[in-house]
Short mmCIF file of C-alpha atoms in Angstrom, two decimals:
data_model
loop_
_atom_site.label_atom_id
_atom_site.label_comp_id
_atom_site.label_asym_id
_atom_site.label_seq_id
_atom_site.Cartn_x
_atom_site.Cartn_y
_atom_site.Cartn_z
CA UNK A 137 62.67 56.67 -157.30
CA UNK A 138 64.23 58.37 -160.37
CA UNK A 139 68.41 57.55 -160.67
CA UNK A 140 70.14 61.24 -161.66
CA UNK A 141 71.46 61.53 -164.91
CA UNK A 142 75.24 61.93 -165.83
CA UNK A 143 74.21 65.48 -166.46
CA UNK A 144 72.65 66.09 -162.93
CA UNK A 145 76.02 64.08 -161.29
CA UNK A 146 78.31 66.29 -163.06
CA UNK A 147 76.64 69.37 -161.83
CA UNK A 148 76.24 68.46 -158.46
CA UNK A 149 79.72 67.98 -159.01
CA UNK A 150 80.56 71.44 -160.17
CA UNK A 151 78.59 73.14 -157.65
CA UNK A 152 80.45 71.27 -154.99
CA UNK A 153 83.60 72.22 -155.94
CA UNK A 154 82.35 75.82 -156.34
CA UNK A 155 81.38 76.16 -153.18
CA UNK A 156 83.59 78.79 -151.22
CA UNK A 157 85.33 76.66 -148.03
CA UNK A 158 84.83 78.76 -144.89
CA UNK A 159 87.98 78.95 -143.17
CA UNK A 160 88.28 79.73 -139.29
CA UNK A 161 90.78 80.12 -136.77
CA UNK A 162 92.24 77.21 -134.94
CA UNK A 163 90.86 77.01 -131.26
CA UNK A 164 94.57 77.98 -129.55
CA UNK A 165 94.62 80.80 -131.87
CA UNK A 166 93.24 83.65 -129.21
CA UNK A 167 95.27 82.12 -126.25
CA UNK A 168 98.38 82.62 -128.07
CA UNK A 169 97.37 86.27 -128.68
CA UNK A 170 97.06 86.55 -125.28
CA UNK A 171 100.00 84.86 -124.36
CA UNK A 172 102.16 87.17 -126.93
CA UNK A 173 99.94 90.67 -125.82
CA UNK A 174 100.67 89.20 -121.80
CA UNK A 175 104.51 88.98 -122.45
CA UNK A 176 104.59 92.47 -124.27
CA UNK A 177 102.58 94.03 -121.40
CA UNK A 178 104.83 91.95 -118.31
CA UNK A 179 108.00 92.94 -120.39
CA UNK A 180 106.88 96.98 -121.00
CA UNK A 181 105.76 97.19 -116.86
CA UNK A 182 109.10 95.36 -115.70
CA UNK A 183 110.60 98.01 -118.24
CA UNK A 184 109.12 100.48 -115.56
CA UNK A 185 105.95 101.22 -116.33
CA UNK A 186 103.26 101.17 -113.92
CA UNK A 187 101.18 98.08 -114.25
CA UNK A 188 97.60 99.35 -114.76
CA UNK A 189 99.21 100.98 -117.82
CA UNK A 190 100.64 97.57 -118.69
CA UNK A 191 97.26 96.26 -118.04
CA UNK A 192 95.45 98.68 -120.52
CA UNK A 193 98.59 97.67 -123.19
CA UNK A 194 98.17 93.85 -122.78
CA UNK A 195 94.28 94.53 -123.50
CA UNK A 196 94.56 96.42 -126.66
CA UNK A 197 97.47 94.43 -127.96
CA UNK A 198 95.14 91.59 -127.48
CA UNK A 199 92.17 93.19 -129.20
CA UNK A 200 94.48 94.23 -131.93
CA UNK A 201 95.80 90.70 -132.45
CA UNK A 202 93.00 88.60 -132.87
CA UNK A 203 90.65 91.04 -135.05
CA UNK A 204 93.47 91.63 -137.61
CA UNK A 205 94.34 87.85 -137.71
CA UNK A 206 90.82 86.88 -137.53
CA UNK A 207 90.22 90.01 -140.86
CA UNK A 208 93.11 88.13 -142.65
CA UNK A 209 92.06 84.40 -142.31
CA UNK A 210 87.52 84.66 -141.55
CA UNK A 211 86.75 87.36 -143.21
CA UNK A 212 85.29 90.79 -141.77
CA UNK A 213 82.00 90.35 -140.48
CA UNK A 214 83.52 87.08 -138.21
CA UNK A 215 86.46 89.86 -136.89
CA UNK A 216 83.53 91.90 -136.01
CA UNK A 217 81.93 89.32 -134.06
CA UNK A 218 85.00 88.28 -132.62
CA UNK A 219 86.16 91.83 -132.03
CA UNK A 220 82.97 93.09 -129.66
CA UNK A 221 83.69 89.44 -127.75
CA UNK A 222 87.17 90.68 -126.97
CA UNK A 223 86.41 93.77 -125.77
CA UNK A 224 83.13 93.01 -124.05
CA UNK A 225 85.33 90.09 -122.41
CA UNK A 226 88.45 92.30 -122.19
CA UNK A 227 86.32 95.45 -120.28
CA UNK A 228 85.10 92.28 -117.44
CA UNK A 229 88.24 91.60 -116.69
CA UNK A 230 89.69 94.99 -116.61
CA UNK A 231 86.73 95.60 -113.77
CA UNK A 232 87.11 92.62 -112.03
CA UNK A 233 91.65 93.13 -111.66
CA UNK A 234 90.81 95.75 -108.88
CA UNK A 235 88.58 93.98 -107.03
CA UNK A 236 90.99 90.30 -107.46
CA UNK A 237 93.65 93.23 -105.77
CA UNK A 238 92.16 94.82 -103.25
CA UNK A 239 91.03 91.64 -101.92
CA UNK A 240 94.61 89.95 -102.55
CA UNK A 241 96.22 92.59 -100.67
CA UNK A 242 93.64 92.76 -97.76
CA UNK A 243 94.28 89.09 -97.40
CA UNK A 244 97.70 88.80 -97.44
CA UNK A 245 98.06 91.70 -95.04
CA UNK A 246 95.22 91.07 -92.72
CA UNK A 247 96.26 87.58 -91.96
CA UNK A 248 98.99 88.40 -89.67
CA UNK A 249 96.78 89.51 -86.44
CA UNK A 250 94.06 86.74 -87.19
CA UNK A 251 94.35 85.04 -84.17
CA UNK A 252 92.50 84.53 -80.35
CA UNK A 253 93.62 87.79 -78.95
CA UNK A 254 92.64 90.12 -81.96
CA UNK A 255 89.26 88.53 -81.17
CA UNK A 256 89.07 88.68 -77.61
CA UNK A 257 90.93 91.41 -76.49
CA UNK A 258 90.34 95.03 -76.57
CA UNK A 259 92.83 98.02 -77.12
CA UNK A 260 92.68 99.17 -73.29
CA UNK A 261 95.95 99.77 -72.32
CA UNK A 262 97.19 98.61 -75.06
CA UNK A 263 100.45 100.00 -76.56
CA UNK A 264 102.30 99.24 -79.68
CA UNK A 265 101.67 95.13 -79.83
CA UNK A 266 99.08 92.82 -78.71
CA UNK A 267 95.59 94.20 -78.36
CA UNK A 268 92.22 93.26 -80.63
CA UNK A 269 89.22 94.56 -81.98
CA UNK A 270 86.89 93.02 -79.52
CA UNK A 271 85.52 96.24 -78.28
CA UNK A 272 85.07 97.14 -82.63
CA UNK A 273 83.41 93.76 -83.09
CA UNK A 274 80.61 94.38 -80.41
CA UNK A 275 79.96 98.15 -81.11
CA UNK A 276 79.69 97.03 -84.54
CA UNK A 277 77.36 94.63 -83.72
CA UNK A 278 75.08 96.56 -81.51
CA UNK A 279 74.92 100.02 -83.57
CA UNK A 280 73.76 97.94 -86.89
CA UNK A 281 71.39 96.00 -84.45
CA UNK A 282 69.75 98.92 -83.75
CA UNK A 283 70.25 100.73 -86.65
CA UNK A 284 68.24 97.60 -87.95
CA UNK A 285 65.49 97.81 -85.39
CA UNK A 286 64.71 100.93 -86.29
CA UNK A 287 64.70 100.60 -90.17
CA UNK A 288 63.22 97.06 -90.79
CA UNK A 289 59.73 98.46 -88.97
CA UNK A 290 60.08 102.19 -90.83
CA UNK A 291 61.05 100.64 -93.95
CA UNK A 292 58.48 97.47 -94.41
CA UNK A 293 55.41 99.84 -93.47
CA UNK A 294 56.52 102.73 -96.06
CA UNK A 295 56.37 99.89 -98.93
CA UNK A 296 53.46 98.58 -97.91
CA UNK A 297 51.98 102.31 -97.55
CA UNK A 298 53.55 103.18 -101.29
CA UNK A 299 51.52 99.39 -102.71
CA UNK A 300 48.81 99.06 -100.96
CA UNK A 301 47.31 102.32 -99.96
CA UNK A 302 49.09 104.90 -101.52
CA UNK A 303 47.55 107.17 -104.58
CA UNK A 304 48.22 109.62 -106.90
CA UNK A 305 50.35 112.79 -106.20
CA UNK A 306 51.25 111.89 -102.36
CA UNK A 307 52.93 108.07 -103.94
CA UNK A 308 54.77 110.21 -106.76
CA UNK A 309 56.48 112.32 -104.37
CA UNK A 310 57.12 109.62 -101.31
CA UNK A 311 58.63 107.50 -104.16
CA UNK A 312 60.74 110.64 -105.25
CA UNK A 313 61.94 111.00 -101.74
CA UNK A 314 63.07 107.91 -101.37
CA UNK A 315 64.88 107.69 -104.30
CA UNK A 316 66.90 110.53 -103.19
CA UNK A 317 67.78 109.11 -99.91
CA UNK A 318 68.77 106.52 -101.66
CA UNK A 319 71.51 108.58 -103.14
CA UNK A 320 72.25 110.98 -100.28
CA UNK A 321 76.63 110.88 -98.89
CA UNK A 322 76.74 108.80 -95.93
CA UNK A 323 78.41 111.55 -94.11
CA UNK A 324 75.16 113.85 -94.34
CA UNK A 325 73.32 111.35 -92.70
CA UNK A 326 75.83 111.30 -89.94
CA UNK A 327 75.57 115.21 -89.46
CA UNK A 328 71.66 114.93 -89.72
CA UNK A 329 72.03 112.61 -86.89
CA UNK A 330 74.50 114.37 -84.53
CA UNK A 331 72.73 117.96 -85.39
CA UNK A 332 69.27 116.22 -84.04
CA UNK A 333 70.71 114.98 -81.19
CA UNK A 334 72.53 118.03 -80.31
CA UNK A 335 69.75 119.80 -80.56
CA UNK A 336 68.14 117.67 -77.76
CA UNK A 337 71.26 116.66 -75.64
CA UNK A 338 73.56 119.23 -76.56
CA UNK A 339 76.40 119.80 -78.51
CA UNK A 340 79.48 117.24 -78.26
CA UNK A 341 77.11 114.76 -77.57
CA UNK A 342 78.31 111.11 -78.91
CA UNK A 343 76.84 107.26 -78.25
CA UNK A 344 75.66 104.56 -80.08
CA UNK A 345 72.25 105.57 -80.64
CA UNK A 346 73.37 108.68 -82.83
CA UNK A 347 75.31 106.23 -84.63
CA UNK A 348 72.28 103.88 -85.35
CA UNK A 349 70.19 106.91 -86.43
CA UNK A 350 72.59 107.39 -89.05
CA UNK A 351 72.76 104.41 -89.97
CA UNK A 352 69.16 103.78 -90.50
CA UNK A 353 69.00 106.98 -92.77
CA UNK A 354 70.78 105.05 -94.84
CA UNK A 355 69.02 101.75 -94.50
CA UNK A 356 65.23 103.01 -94.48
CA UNK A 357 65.35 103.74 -98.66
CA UNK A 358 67.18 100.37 -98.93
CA UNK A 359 64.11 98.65 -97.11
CA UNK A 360 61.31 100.35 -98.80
CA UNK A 361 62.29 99.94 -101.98
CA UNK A 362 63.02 95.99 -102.07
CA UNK A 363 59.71 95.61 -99.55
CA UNK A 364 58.13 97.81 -102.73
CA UNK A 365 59.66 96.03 -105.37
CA UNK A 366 58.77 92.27 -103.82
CA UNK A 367 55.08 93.21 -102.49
CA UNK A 368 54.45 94.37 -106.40
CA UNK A 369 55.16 90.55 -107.56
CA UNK A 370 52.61 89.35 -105.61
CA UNK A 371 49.90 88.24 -108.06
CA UNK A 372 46.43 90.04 -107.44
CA UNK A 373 44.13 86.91 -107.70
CA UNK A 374 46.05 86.40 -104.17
CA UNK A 375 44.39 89.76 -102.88
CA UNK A 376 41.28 88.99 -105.19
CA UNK A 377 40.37 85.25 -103.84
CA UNK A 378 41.12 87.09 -99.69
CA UNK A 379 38.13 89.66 -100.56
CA UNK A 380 36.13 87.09 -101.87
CA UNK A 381 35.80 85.40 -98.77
CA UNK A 382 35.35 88.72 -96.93
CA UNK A 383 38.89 88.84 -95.61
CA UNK A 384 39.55 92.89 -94.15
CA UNK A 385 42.21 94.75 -96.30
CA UNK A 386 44.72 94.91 -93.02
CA UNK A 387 44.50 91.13 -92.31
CA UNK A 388 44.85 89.84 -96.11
CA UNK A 389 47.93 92.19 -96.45
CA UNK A 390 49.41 90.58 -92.99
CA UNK A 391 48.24 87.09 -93.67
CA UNK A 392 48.70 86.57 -97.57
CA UNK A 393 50.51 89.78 -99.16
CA UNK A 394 54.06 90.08 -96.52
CA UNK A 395 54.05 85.87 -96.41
CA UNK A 396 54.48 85.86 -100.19
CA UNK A 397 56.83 88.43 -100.36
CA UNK A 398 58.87 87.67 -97.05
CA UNK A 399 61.79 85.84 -98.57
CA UNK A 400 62.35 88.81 -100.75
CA UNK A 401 61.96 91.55 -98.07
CA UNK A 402 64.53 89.30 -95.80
CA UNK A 403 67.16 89.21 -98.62
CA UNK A 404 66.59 93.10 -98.93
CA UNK A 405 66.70 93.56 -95.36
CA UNK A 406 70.29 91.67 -95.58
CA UNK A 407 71.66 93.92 -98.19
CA UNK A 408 71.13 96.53 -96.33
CA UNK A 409 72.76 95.47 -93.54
CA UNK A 410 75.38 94.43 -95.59
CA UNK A 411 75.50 98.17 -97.21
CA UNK A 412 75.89 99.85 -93.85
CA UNK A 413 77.70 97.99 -91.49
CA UNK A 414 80.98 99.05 -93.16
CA UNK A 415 80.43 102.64 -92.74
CA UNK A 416 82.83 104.87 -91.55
CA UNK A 417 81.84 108.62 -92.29
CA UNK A 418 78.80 109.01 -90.09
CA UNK A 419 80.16 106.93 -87.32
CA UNK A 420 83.07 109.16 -87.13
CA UNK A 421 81.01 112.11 -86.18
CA UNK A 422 78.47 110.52 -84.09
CA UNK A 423 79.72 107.48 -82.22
CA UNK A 424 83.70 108.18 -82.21
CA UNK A 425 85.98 105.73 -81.05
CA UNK A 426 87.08 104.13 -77.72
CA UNK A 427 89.60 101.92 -76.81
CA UNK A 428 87.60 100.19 -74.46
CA UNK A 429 84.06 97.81 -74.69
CA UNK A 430 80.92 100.11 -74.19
CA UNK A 431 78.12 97.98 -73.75
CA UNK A 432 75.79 100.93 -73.58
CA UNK A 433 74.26 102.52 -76.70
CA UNK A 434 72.79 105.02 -74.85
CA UNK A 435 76.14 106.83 -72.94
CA UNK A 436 79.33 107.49 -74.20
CA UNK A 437 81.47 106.55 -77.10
CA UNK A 438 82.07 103.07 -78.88
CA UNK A 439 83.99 101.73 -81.24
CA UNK A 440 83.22 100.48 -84.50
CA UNK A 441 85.27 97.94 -87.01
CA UNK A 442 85.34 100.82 -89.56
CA UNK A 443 86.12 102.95 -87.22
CA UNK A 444 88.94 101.37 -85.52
CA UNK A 445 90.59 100.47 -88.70
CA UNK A 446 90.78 103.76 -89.97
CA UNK A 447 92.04 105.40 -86.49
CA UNK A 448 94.92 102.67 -86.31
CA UNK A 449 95.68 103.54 -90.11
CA UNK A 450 95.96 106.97 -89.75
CA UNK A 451 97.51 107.39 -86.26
CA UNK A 452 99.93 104.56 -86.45
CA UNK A 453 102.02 105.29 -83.19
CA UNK A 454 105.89 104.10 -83.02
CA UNK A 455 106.27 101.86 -84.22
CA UNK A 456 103.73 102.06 -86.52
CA UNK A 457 103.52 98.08 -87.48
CA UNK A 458 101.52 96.80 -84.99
CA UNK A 459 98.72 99.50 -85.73
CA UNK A 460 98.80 99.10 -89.14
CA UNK A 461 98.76 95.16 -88.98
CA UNK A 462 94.95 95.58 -87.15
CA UNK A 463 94.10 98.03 -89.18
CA UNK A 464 94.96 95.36 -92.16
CA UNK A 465 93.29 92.72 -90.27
CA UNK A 466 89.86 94.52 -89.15
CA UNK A 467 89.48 95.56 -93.05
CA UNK A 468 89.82 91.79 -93.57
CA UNK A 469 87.02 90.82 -90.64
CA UNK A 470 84.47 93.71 -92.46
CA UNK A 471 84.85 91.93 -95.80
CA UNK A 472 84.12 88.61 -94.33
CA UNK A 473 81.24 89.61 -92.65
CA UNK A 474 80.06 91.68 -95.83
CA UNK A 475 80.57 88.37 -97.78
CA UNK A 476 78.54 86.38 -95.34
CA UNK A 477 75.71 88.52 -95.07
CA UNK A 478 75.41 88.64 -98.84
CA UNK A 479 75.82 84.79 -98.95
CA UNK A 480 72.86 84.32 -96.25
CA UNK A 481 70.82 86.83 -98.20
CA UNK A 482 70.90 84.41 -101.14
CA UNK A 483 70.58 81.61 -98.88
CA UNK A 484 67.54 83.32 -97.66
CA UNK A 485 65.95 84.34 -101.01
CA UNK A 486 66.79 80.48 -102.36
CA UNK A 487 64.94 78.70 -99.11
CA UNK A 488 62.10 80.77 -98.45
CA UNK A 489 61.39 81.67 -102.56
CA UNK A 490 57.40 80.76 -103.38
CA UNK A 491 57.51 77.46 -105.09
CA UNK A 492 56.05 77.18 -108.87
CA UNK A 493 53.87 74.35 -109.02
CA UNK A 494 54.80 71.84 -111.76
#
């Protein structure tokens, strides 16, 4: 092993000492140019001006901040980096601060009434205080029962039409279809619903059925497409190695193809619940409201969470506090129930999932 020269030393040497020292910003640099763009933002909004606006300030003065401090000490291609990580960063936040409200003020207002009686008691005869949303809670519960009756059936056979059968033109334009139902106002499917079954029962007809119809119109594209989506991951050497052993199309598609795919179809079959039962456009015009429990889909009017809040919002009575206090309160029983049903659908999707073999 050769030993380097003075020569070779000295110009390692020089090269060292050449060599440009990258500097960067200290790790606390960005939180204190948040801290100075948050106490310019709270100081302009207590000033007077209206707090999204103070919002949209703090965010740019932060941006601003640490690119031209970051320009000045790294250099400009790291103020570039670190500028698209601000506002990527910055834009998250900015959608997730009306979400972190609305549920901040549906909690803190919907507590008040969460107690026995708003869960056992209905609004019959009920005037000013006291009452619940027990008749809401089982309306609710039967009309998205049936409106998922109806769909889950409808739904799972379309997808496994548009994979496993379907061809050509007539797939195209079912696909197209659905896609547009997928996009269609809830409130047309609650006037396609009432005008059918006005049509058949006459007009000022309401019950729960109409409102599961409409309901369903909105669930059916939800169904077919995740039933489409999950039935397409099913490998073909599945299908393949069922023919082989002379297996009919009907029974590998019942026995193999909907097994493999049934934890997806399940988790789509939750979101879809979870998209509908909060509804309150079509269920206004084909269900109504009651203040009493209708156990019957099939005959008269019922009342619905969505519903109920929105009636007690709007039509407050004197004094108005009670009202709006379960109107507060059912909002805050939807978005539980919302939550949960996403929550089992990835409970659902994470138990029943195909296991990779390893």
């Amino acid at each position: 092993m050769s030993v380097p020269t003075r020569t070779e030393r000295e110009s390692d040497l020089t090269l060292t000492e050449a060599a440009p020292v990258r500097r960067t910003l200290p790790p606390w640099a960005p939180y204190a140019a948040l801290a100075v763009a948050i106490a310019v933002g709270g100081t302009v909004t207590l000033a007077g001006v209206s707090a999204g606006l103070g919002a949209v300030l703090t965010v740019v003065l932060y941006v601003a901040c640490v690119v031209t401090v970051s320009r000045l000490v790294e250099g400009p291609r790291k103020a570039k980096d670190r500028a698209v990580t601000t506002v990527v960063t910055s834009a998250f936040l900015l959608a997730l601060a009306p979400l972190i409200s609305v549920l901040a003020t549906v909690i803190s207002r919907g507590t008040a009434r969460m107690d026995v009686e708003f869960f056992t008691f209905s609004m019959r005869g009920v005037v000013g205080e006291g009452g619940g949303v027990y008749h809401a809670i089982t309306g609710t519960l039967m009309i998205t029962g049936l409106a998922t009756l109806i769909s889950v059936p409808v739904g799972m056979l379309c997808g496994v039409y548009l994979v496993e059968y379907a061809k050509g033109r007539l797939a195209t334009v079912i696909t197209f279809f659905v896609d547009v139902m997928t996009g269609i106002p809830s409130i047309v499917a609650g006037l396609f619903a009432y005008a059918l079954f006005a049509l058949i029962l006459g007009p000022g007809v309401r019950m729960g059925l109409m409102g599961a119809v409409a309901l369903s119109v909105l669930m059916i594209p939800v169904v077919v497409r995740s039933t489409e989506e999950m039935l397409k991951l099913v490998p073909n050497e599945l299908r393949e190695a069922a023919y082989a052993l002379a297996v009919p199309k009907w029974r590998m598609i019942l026995k193999v193809v909907i097994p493999t795919a049934l934890a997806g179809i399940a988790t789509g079959v939750t979101l879809a619940i979870a998209r509908v039962i909060g509804e309150t456009a079509p269920l206004l015009v084909t269900v109504g409201i009651t203040q009493s429990v209708n156990l019957n889909p099939f005959d008269g009017r019922m009342a619905t969470l969505p519903v109920s809040a929105y009636y007690q919002y709007v039509n407050p009575g004197v004094p108005p506090d009670p009202s709006l206090d379960r109107a507060w309160s059912a909002a805050l029983l939807l978005i539980i129930i919302v939550m949960a049903l996403n929550l089992v659908a990835r409970l659902i999707s994470h138990r029943f999932a195909p296991k990779s073999g390893g």
